[in-house]
Amino acid sequence: MRKILLSIIGILLVVFSIFLAKRMIDSKTKPKPVTEKIIKTVFTDTVNNKTIPILIPAHGSLRAKRRLELYSEVQGIFKPRTILFKPGQVYNKGQILIDIDASEHYASVQSAKSNLYNDIAAIMPDLRFDYPKIYQKWQDYLVNFNMDKVTPKLPEMPSEKENYFITGRGIVSSYYTVKNLEQRLTKYRITAPFNGILIEALATEGSLVRSGQKLGEFIDPTIYEMEVALSKSYATLLKVGEEVTLNNLEHTETYMGTVARVNGSVNTATQTITAFIEVKNEDLKEGMYLEAKLNAKEEANAIEIDRSLMLDGDKLFVVKGDTLDVLDVNPVFYSETTVVLKDIPNGTVILAKPVPGAYAGMLVKSFSEKTTKADNI
């Protein structure tokens, strides 16, 4: 009986061990994970083709259209005046900018005028007896001759006899000597040719001014020009008179200008053409740096999107159903931040913002079925 009981207990222990081992193995079996489909939410726009203006960006600094570099053609002492010759000084048209002491030269002019007067007076007796017909007009010339005024023009000499007689006495030569000295006398005083402002002063009152010395710079502050360099491919697109929008660097101020001139030659070194934009505004100053957008032409049946949405320069992600696809596109113009595309069918759904890691066939859903930017594309 003892052996039988021990055998039965041994069999039960073996069965229990097998059952316990099986339970332990089954408890360690992990369930297979269920793969979930990831659907990315993206921002989309719907294509609405329209006419897009091609704006060419350019930049440059302002320069006064009317400017005068002041140089001295004579030598002398810079005479002091009530209005100081300083940068920022405003002058009206006709006001004296620079006055150089001309007392020595003035004396030479008066001496030459006196010699001319004496030469004419010396021939008057001969004219009375030999040429009585022309005597009176030369007499009138002497009566109207004023040493303190500009020398009047000599009387007309229609006949050869009169011309030979007057010229032979050296009167014509003396007259032109006086006119030459009078013309040089005007160079001792420089007046403002227009209303403007002095932006540079290189001489001071009381200093010695030499011939050929630069004295300063005078500009008209009411009208400016901006010189911009553009690619030669735009040479046929720019038109004189086109309106141009200009902004300051901070984009806080906007000004309107026009294309005043377009250079007819291409810079051989840079392969660019030069255009000049004219702008008027009382807030502008010489040397201000502005950005311009020139309206070169209009592209029909096109859209404008951000350059970051482009793939390899000529491809674009589109949404078809709930997946992404790649579409070949035709870019016609690139700016710094945008690109103009043509011939994309209306109603095509495209990405409005770049999607990191995007690929063709990727499952997506639109953030909004009614996009807010569709009208702007």
Short mmCIF file of C-alpha atoms in Angstrom, two decimals:
data_model
loop_
_atom_site.label_atom_id
_atom_site.label_comp_id
_atom_site.label_asym_id
_atom_site.label_seq_id
_atom_site.Cartn_x
_atom_site.Cartn_y
_atom_site.Cartn_z
CA MET A 1 0.00 0.00 0.00
CA ARG A 2 2.81 2.37 0.78
CA LYS A 3 4.37 1.90 -2.63
CA ILE A 4 1.03 2.41 -4.33
CA LEU A 5 0.43 5.70 -2.48
CA LEU A 6 3.92 6.99 -3.26
CA SER A 7 3.41 6.15 -6.94
CA ILE A 8 0.08 7.96 -7.04
CA ILE A 9 1.58 11.05 -5.30
CA GLY A 10 4.52 11.05 -7.76
CA ILE A 11 2.19 10.92 -10.77
CA LEU A 12 0.09 13.78 -9.36
CA LEU A 13 3.22 15.89 -8.78
CA VAL A 14 4.38 15.30 -12.39
CA VAL A 15 0.95 16.24 -13.79
CA PHE A 16 0.79 19.34 -11.60
CA SER A 17 4.31 20.39 -12.68
CA ILE A 18 3.39 20.02 -16.37
CA PHE A 19 0.20 22.02 -15.87
CA LEU A 20 2.05 24.75 -13.92
CA ALA A 21 4.80 24.98 -16.55
CA LYS A 22 2.26 25.34 -19.35
CA ARG A 23 0.48 28.13 -17.46
CA MET A 24 3.76 29.96 -16.97
CA ILE A 25 4.66 29.67 -20.68
CA ASP A 26 1.25 30.90 -21.77
CA SER A 27 1.49 33.90 -19.44
CA LYS A 28 4.75 35.09 -21.09
CA THR A 29 3.37 35.17 -24.68
CA LYS A 30 2.98 38.82 -25.79
CA PRO A 31 0.13 39.85 -28.07
CA LYS A 32 1.08 41.11 -31.55
CA PRO A 33 0.85 44.96 -31.81
CA VAL A 34 -1.83 46.37 -34.08
CA THR A 35 -0.37 48.84 -36.60
CA GLU A 36 -2.34 52.12 -36.64
CA LYS A 37 -2.58 54.24 -39.78
CA ILE A 38 -1.12 57.76 -39.15
CA ILE A 39 -2.96 60.54 -40.97
CA LYS A 40 -1.14 63.90 -41.04
CA THR A 41 -3.17 67.09 -40.75
CA VAL A 42 -2.00 69.69 -43.30
CA PHE A 43 -2.89 73.21 -44.39
CA THR A 44 -4.16 73.36 -47.96
CA ASP A 45 -5.19 75.94 -50.56
CA THR A 46 -7.30 75.58 -53.66
CA VAL A 47 -5.81 76.94 -56.90
CA ASN A 48 -7.64 79.89 -58.45
CA ASN A 49 -5.70 81.13 -61.49
CA LYS A 50 -5.71 84.85 -62.24
CA THR A 51 -3.45 87.59 -63.63
CA ILE A 52 -0.35 88.05 -61.46
CA PRO A 53 1.73 91.26 -61.75
CA ILE A 54 5.45 90.53 -62.03
CA LEU A 55 7.18 92.83 -59.54
CA ILE A 56 10.95 93.16 -59.91
CA PRO A 57 12.64 93.92 -56.58
CA ALA A 58 15.41 96.51 -56.58
CA HIS A 59 17.12 98.78 -54.09
CA GLY A 60 19.35 101.83 -54.02
CA SER A 61 20.00 105.18 -52.39
CA LEU A 62 18.39 108.50 -53.23
CA ARG A 63 20.26 111.24 -55.04
CA ALA A 64 18.92 114.70 -55.77
CA LYS A 65 17.90 115.06 -59.41
CA ARG A 66 18.97 118.71 -59.51
CA ARG A 67 22.37 119.28 -57.94
CA LEU A 68 25.18 121.78 -58.33
CA GLU A 69 28.81 121.13 -57.44
CA LEU A 70 30.33 124.49 -56.60
CA TYR A 71 33.81 125.19 -57.99
CA SER A 72 35.76 128.42 -58.11
CA GLU A 73 37.01 129.62 -61.50
CA VAL A 74 38.87 132.58 -59.96
CA GLN A 75 41.13 133.29 -57.00
CA GLY A 76 40.44 135.59 -54.08
CA ILE A 77 39.30 135.99 -50.49
CA PHE A 78 35.93 134.47 -49.56
CA LYS A 79 33.94 137.52 -48.39
CA PRO A 80 31.76 137.03 -45.28
CA ARG A 81 28.01 137.48 -45.68
CA THR A 82 24.92 137.61 -43.46
CA ILE A 83 23.93 134.07 -44.44
CA LEU A 84 26.67 131.70 -43.33
CA PHE A 85 28.00 129.23 -45.89
CA LYS A 86 27.26 126.09 -43.86
CA PRO A 87 25.70 122.65 -44.58
CA GLY A 88 21.94 122.71 -44.13
CA GLN A 89 21.61 126.37 -45.09
CA VAL A 90 18.58 127.03 -47.32
CA TYR A 91 18.87 129.45 -50.26
CA ASN A 92 16.23 130.83 -52.58
CA LYS A 93 16.76 131.19 -56.31
CA GLY A 94 18.99 134.19 -57.05
CA GLN A 95 20.48 134.47 -53.55
CA ILE A 96 24.25 134.73 -53.34
CA LEU A 97 25.94 131.47 -52.36
CA ILE A 98 29.57 132.56 -52.60
CA ASP A 99 31.03 136.05 -52.91
CA ILE A 100 34.78 136.34 -53.62
CA ASP A 101 36.62 139.65 -53.32
CA ALA A 102 36.91 141.02 -56.88
CA SER A 103 38.17 144.55 -56.18
CA GLU A 104 41.43 144.05 -58.10
CA HIS A 105 39.71 142.54 -61.12
CA TYR A 106 36.97 145.17 -60.99
CA ALA A 107 39.64 147.87 -61.35
CA SER A 108 40.98 146.11 -64.46
CA VAL A 109 37.47 146.05 -65.93
CA GLN A 110 36.97 149.76 -65.30
CA SER A 111 40.35 150.55 -66.84
CA ALA A 112 39.49 148.59 -69.99
CA LYS A 113 36.06 150.27 -70.23
CA SER A 114 37.71 153.66 -69.91
CA ASN A 115 40.11 152.82 -72.75
CA LEU A 116 37.19 151.76 -74.94
CA TYR A 117 35.35 154.98 -74.20
CA ASN A 118 38.42 157.05 -75.03
CA ASP A 119 39.01 155.16 -78.28
CA ILE A 120 35.46 155.86 -79.44
CA ALA A 121 35.63 159.50 -78.34
CA ALA A 122 38.87 159.93 -80.33
CA ILE A 123 37.22 158.99 -83.64
CA MET A 124 34.16 161.22 -83.22
CA PRO A 125 35.69 164.27 -85.02
CA ASP A 126 36.62 162.10 -88.00
CA LEU A 127 33.12 160.59 -88.07
CA ARG A 128 31.52 164.07 -88.07
CA PHE A 129 33.42 165.23 -91.15
CA ASP A 130 34.04 161.98 -93.09
CA TYR A 131 31.00 159.87 -92.13
CA PRO A 132 28.22 162.24 -91.08
CA LYS A 133 25.52 159.61 -91.68
CA ILE A 134 26.83 157.31 -88.93
CA TYR A 135 28.02 160.02 -86.58
CA GLN A 136 24.76 160.28 -84.64
CA LYS A 137 24.47 156.58 -83.68
CA TRP A 138 28.00 156.54 -82.30
CA GLN A 139 27.28 159.78 -80.47
CA ASP A 140 24.22 158.15 -78.89
CA TYR A 141 26.38 155.16 -77.91
CA LEU A 142 28.79 157.42 -76.01
CA VAL A 143 25.91 159.25 -74.29
CA ASN A 144 24.46 155.92 -73.05
CA PHE A 145 27.85 154.54 -72.04
CA ASN A 146 27.84 154.10 -68.23
CA MET A 147 31.00 153.04 -66.42
CA ASP A 148 28.96 151.50 -63.59
CA LYS A 149 26.83 149.28 -65.86
CA VAL A 150 27.48 146.47 -68.29
CA THR A 151 29.07 147.69 -71.50
CA PRO A 152 26.37 148.03 -74.18
CA LYS A 153 26.66 146.26 -77.50
CA LEU A 154 28.43 148.20 -80.25
CA PRO A 155 26.19 149.78 -82.92
CA GLU A 156 25.51 147.77 -86.06
CA MET A 157 27.99 148.37 -88.89
CA PRO A 158 26.23 147.41 -92.14
CA SER A 159 28.65 149.06 -94.56
CA GLU A 160 32.16 147.84 -95.27
CA LYS A 161 33.61 151.36 -95.03
CA GLU A 162 32.27 151.83 -91.55
CA ASN A 163 33.37 148.37 -90.51
CA TYR A 164 36.90 148.89 -91.80
CA PHE A 165 37.17 152.32 -90.20
CA ILE A 166 35.94 151.24 -86.75
CA THR A 167 37.89 147.96 -86.75
CA GLY A 168 41.06 149.68 -87.95
CA ARG A 169 40.98 151.99 -84.96
CA GLY A 170 41.02 148.97 -82.59
CA ILE A 171 37.56 149.68 -81.15
CA VAL A 172 36.11 146.21 -81.84
CA SER A 173 39.17 144.59 -80.22
CA SER A 174 38.88 146.86 -77.18
CA TYR A 175 35.15 146.07 -76.90
CA TYR A 176 35.67 142.31 -76.75
CA THR A 177 38.50 142.75 -74.26
CA VAL A 178 36.06 144.58 -71.98
CA LYS A 179 33.35 141.94 -72.47
CA ASN A 180 35.82 139.18 -71.62
CA LEU A 181 36.83 140.95 -68.40
CA GLU A 182 33.17 141.60 -67.52
CA GLN A 183 32.32 137.93 -68.06
CA ARG A 184 35.13 136.87 -65.76
CA LEU A 185 33.96 139.40 -63.17
CA THR A 186 30.66 137.50 -62.86
CA LYS A 187 32.57 134.40 -61.75
CA TYR A 188 33.52 136.08 -58.48
CA ARG A 189 29.91 135.74 -57.34
CA ILE A 190 27.96 132.45 -57.44
CA THR A 191 24.18 132.63 -57.02
CA ALA A 192 21.63 129.89 -56.42
CA PRO A 193 20.13 128.71 -59.75
CA PHE A 194 17.09 127.26 -57.94
CA ASN A 195 15.56 126.97 -54.48
CA GLY A 196 17.61 124.46 -52.56
CA ILE A 197 19.82 123.54 -49.65
CA LEU A 198 23.58 123.39 -49.16
CA ILE A 199 24.62 119.84 -48.25
CA GLU A 200 28.39 120.29 -48.31
CA ALA A 201 30.60 123.30 -47.52
CA LEU A 202 34.36 123.03 -48.11
CA ALA A 203 35.30 126.67 -47.64
CA THR A 204 34.82 129.24 -44.89
CA GLU A 205 34.45 133.01 -44.94
CA GLY A 206 37.79 134.81 -44.90
CA SER A 207 39.76 131.95 -46.44
CA LEU A 208 41.70 132.16 -49.68
CA VAL A 209 39.86 130.50 -52.53
CA ARG A 210 41.97 129.19 -55.41
CA SER A 211 40.95 128.62 -59.01
CA GLY A 212 39.60 125.09 -59.52
CA GLN A 213 38.91 124.55 -55.81
CA LYS A 214 35.68 122.73 -54.90
CA LEU A 215 33.65 124.86 -52.53
CA GLY A 216 30.59 122.75 -51.79
CA GLU A 217 27.47 121.07 -53.12
CA PHE A 218 23.97 122.47 -53.54
CA ILE A 219 20.81 120.41 -54.24
CA ASP A 220 17.08 120.76 -54.80
CA PRO A 221 15.49 118.76 -51.91
CA THR A 222 12.06 118.43 -53.54
CA ILE A 223 12.82 115.79 -56.18
CA TYR A 224 15.09 112.75 -56.01
CA GLU A 225 16.21 109.88 -58.20
CA MET A 226 17.13 106.33 -57.25
CA GLU A 227 19.49 104.41 -59.51
CA VAL A 228 18.85 100.65 -59.62
CA ALA A 229 20.60 97.85 -61.50
CA LEU A 230 18.39 95.16 -63.02
CA SER A 231 19.01 92.00 -64.99
CA LYS A 232 19.27 92.54 -68.74
CA SER A 233 16.33 90.14 -69.23
CA TYR A 234 14.04 92.93 -67.99
CA ALA A 235 15.31 95.45 -70.56
CA THR A 236 12.26 95.01 -72.80
CA LEU A 237 9.81 94.96 -69.89
CA LEU A 238 10.62 98.31 -68.26
CA LYS A 239 8.72 101.31 -69.57
CA VAL A 240 9.35 104.98 -68.84
CA GLY A 241 6.47 106.40 -66.82
CA GLU A 242 5.62 103.13 -65.01
CA GLU A 243 4.62 103.64 -61.38
CA VAL A 244 6.91 102.17 -58.76
CA THR A 245 6.24 101.46 -55.08
CA LEU A 246 9.14 102.26 -52.75
CA ASN A 247 9.58 101.34 -49.08
CA ASN A 248 12.11 102.14 -46.42
CA LEU A 249 14.14 99.29 -44.93
CA GLU A 250 11.79 99.02 -41.94
CA HIS A 251 8.74 98.87 -44.27
CA THR A 252 7.05 101.53 -42.18
CA GLU A 253 6.82 104.15 -44.95
CA THR A 254 5.65 103.82 -48.55
CA TYR A 255 6.36 106.24 -51.39
CA MET A 256 5.25 106.35 -55.01
CA GLY A 257 7.68 107.01 -57.84
CA THR A 258 7.93 106.62 -61.61
CA VAL A 259 10.53 105.22 -63.99
CA ALA A 260 12.15 108.39 -65.34
CA ARG A 261 14.88 106.89 -67.56
CA VAL A 262 16.25 103.50 -68.62
CA ASN A 263 19.85 103.26 -69.78
CA GLY A 264 20.17 102.04 -73.35
CA SER A 265 23.35 100.02 -72.74
CA VAL A 266 24.10 96.89 -70.71
CA ASN A 267 26.93 96.88 -68.19
CA THR A 268 29.40 94.39 -69.68
CA ALA A 269 30.85 93.45 -66.29
CA THR A 270 27.57 92.70 -64.48
CA GLN A 271 25.20 92.19 -67.45
CA THR A 272 22.69 94.57 -65.88
CA ILE A 273 20.86 97.64 -67.07
CA THR A 274 20.40 100.83 -65.09
CA ALA A 275 17.01 102.39 -64.46
CA PHE A 276 16.33 105.70 -62.72
CA ILE A 277 13.27 106.05 -60.51
CA GLU A 278 12.02 109.56 -59.81
CA VAL A 279 10.26 110.23 -56.50
CA LYS A 280 8.93 113.36 -54.83
CA ASN A 281 8.23 113.59 -51.11
CA GLU A 282 9.12 116.22 -48.53
CA ASP A 283 10.07 113.52 -46.01
CA LEU A 284 12.84 112.10 -48.20
CA LYS A 285 16.49 113.01 -47.75
CA GLU A 286 19.64 112.72 -49.85
CA GLY A 287 21.29 109.32 -49.37
CA MET A 288 18.25 107.48 -47.97
CA TYR A 289 18.24 103.77 -48.85
CA LEU A 290 14.97 102.48 -50.30
CA GLU A 291 13.58 99.26 -51.73
CA ALA A 292 11.57 99.37 -54.94
CA LYS A 293 9.19 97.00 -56.71
CA LEU A 294 8.99 97.64 -60.42
CA ASN A 295 5.89 96.43 -62.23
CA ALA A 296 7.53 94.78 -65.24
CA LYS A 297 4.57 92.89 -66.76
CA GLU A 298 1.49 90.81 -65.94
CA GLU A 299 1.33 87.01 -66.21
CA ALA A 300 -2.13 85.62 -67.07
CA ASN A 301 -3.48 82.25 -65.86
CA ALA A 302 -0.97 82.00 -63.01
CA ILE A 303 -0.68 81.73 -59.23
CA GLU A 304 1.93 82.92 -56.73
CA ILE A 305 3.10 80.69 -53.88
CA ASP A 306 5.91 80.54 -51.33
CA ARG A 307 9.21 79.25 -52.72
CA SER A 308 9.55 76.81 -49.80
CA LEU A 309 6.70 74.72 -51.27
CA MET A 310 8.68 73.90 -54.44
CA LEU A 311 10.38 70.51 -54.93
CA ASP A 312 13.51 70.27 -57.11
CA GLY A 313 12.62 73.60 -58.73
CA ASP A 314 9.75 72.33 -60.90
CA LYS A 315 7.55 70.07 -58.74
CA LEU A 316 4.83 70.68 -56.17
CA PHE A 317 2.89 68.58 -53.64
CA VAL A 318 -0.85 68.30 -54.35
CA VAL A 319 -3.58 66.62 -52.34
CA LYS A 320 -5.61 63.95 -54.13
CA GLY A 321 -8.31 62.53 -51.95
CA ASP A 322 -6.54 61.72 -48.70
CA THR A 323 -3.00 61.26 -50.04
CA LEU A 324 -0.16 63.45 -51.26
CA ASP A 325 0.97 63.38 -54.88
CA VAL A 326 3.69 65.21 -56.85
CA LEU A 327 2.75 67.50 -59.76
CA ASP A 328 5.12 68.89 -62.42
CA VAL A 329 4.72 72.69 -62.66
CA ASN A 330 5.91 75.54 -64.88
CA PRO A 331 7.64 78.32 -62.87
CA VAL A 332 7.88 81.59 -64.84
CA PHE A 333 9.29 84.03 -62.28
CA TYR A 334 11.18 83.78 -58.98
CA SER A 335 11.39 86.53 -56.39
CA GLU A 336 13.27 86.36 -53.10
CA THR A 337 10.37 84.65 -51.28
CA THR A 338 7.77 83.65 -53.88
CA VAL A 339 7.44 81.94 -57.25
CA VAL A 340 4.88 82.46 -60.01
CA LEU A 341 3.50 79.25 -61.58
CA LYS A 342 1.45 78.82 -64.76
CA ASP A 343 -1.00 76.27 -66.15
CA ILE A 344 -2.04 74.57 -62.89
CA PRO A 345 -5.73 73.58 -63.30
CA ASN A 346 -8.25 75.53 -61.24
CA GLY A 347 -9.52 73.61 -58.23
CA THR A 348 -6.25 71.74 -57.66
CA VAL A 349 -5.64 71.38 -53.92
CA ILE A 350 -2.07 72.20 -52.96
CA LEU A 351 -0.21 72.49 -49.67
CA ALA A 352 -0.33 75.95 -48.11
CA LYS A 353 2.57 75.27 -45.74
CA PRO A 354 5.54 72.88 -46.01
CA VAL A 355 5.12 69.50 -44.29
CA PRO A 356 8.31 68.02 -42.76
CA GLY A 357 9.00 64.53 -44.05
CA ALA A 358 6.29 64.67 -46.71
CA TYR A 359 6.35 62.06 -49.50
CA ALA A 360 4.17 60.94 -52.35
CA GLY A 361 1.45 58.61 -51.08
CA MET A 362 1.46 60.05 -47.54
CA LEU A 363 -1.98 59.98 -45.87
CA VAL A 364 -3.20 63.48 -45.05
CA LYS A 365 -6.33 65.40 -44.19
CA SER A 366 -6.99 69.11 -44.64
CA PHE A 367 -7.06 71.34 -41.60
CA SER A 368 -10.09 73.08 -43.06
CA GLU A 369 -12.20 72.04 -46.02
CA LYS A 370 -12.84 75.74 -46.79
CA THR A 371 -9.44 77.34 -47.03
CA THR A 372 -9.06 80.98 -46.21
CA LYS A 373 -6.20 81.70 -48.60
CA ALA A 374 -7.67 80.32 -51.82
CA ASP A 375 -8.70 83.80 -52.97
CA ASN A 376 -5.19 85.09 -52.50
CA ILE A 377 -3.57 82.54 -54.77
#
